[in-house]
Amino acid sequence: MMVSRSVDVVLLGPPGGGKGTQAKRLTAAFDLLHLSTGDLLREEVKRATPLGIEAQGYMQRGELVPDELVGKMLMGRLHSQQAGSGCVFDGYPRTLAQAALLDGLLAELGRRVDVALYINVPDEELLARLTGRRSCPACGAVFHVVHNPPRQEGICDACGGALVQRADDREDVIRERLRVYHESTAPLLGFYRSRGNLAEVQGVGSPDAIFEELRAAMGRLKR
Ligand code: AMP
């Protein structure tokens, strides 16, 4: 697809639904900037910035970080030069208030959410996926102990780093994240559907097949 102007994509779906994996593929295929608020927050926590220190407790409990904190963090990135050709928003918005803020921020730049891609995965599948997820803090690669194991246990195939389990990928925290998703984030589906720019893809199956469906939905974009 030729990108003649910026394209802004919101990726919606439950935690563990494959948003991060597919966001990386979409940004590479369409030359967009990947903006994952979860990754950005984890980076702030690692660097022990004031924002990271404030966000850490919410994240450990599986709760949402307050809208205002996440909004400020996002605003800076959106105005960066790399964001000029468009973004894939991964894990943002997560509340209706965040969706309204995103509309406002994009409008200032003469842009809008062009499409909301929804990756639909049932809860029972999510729990299995999240408890087995391991990631590489050095390069961001993600594995699964059963479905996508690294060649050598505990070691990243891509860079040789030591794999870790995210602090919030423990069962009790996952249950809370799923509860929060259904309560606060699922209403966004209706929000984007009513605007006519929601595309739904079934998120069970091979990552390649799911990516092809997402790519097709991008191709159907009106511009
Ligand atoms: P994720 O990697 O997207 O699953 O995000 C991990 C955690 O970061 C979430 O459970 C929240 O605590 C926090 N977080 C990420 N994105 C947001 C957001 N848009 N609003 C509020 N909290 C967020």
Coordinates of N, CA and C in Angstrom, one line a residue, residues 22 25-26 29-30 201 206-220:
Q22 N 1.5 -8.1 16.9 CA 1.0 -7.6 15.6 C 1.3 -6.1 15.4
R25 N 4.6 -5.9 13.7 CA 4.5 -6.3 12.2 C 3.9 -5.2 11.4
L26 N 2.8 -4.6 12.0 CA 2.1 -3.5 11.2 C 3.0 -2.3 11.1
A29 N 5.5 -3.1 8.3 CA 4.9 -3.2 7.0 C 4.4 -1.9 6.4
F30 N 4.0 -1.0 7.3 CA 3.4 0.3 6.9 C 4.2 1.5 7.2
V201 N -11.0 -8.7 14.0 CA -10.2 -9.9 13.5 C -10.2 -10.9 14.6
S206 N -2.6 -18.8 13.8 CA -1.2 -18.4 13.7 C -1.0 -16.9 13.6
P207 N 0.1 -16.4 14.1 CA 0.4 -15.0 14.0 C 0.4 -14.5 12.6
D208 N 0.9 -15.3 11.7 CA 1.0 -15.0 10.3 C -0.4 -14.7 9.7
A209 N -1.3 -15.7 10.0 CA -2.7 -15.6 9.4 C -3.4 -14.4 10.0
I210 N -3.2 -14.1 11.3 CA -3.9 -13.0 11.9 C -3.3 -11.7 11.3
F211 N -2.0 -11.7 11.1 CA -1.4 -10.5 10.5 C -2.0 -10.2 9.1
E212 N -2.2 -11.3 8.3 CA -2.7 -11.1 6.9 C -4.1 -10.5 7.0
E213 N -4.9 -10.9 8.0 CA -6.3 -10.3 8.1 C -6.2 -8.8 8.5
L214 N -5.2 -8.5 9.4 CA -5.1 -7.1 9.8 C -4.6 -6.3 8.6
R215 N -3.7 -6.8 7.8 CA -3.2 -6.1 6.7 C -4.3 -5.9 5.7
A216 N -5.2 -6.9 5.5 CA -6.3 -6.7 4.6 C -7.2 -5.6 5.1
A217 N -7.4 -5.5 6.4 CA -8.3 -4.5 7.0 C -7.7 -3.1 6.7
M218 N -6.4 -3.0 6.8 CA -5.7 -1.8 6.5 C -5.9 -1.4 5.1
G219 N -5.8 -2.4 4.2 CA -6.0 -2.1 2.8 C -7.3 -1.6 2.4
R220 N -8.3 -2.0 3.2 CA -9.7 -1.5 3.0 C -9.9 -0.1 3.4

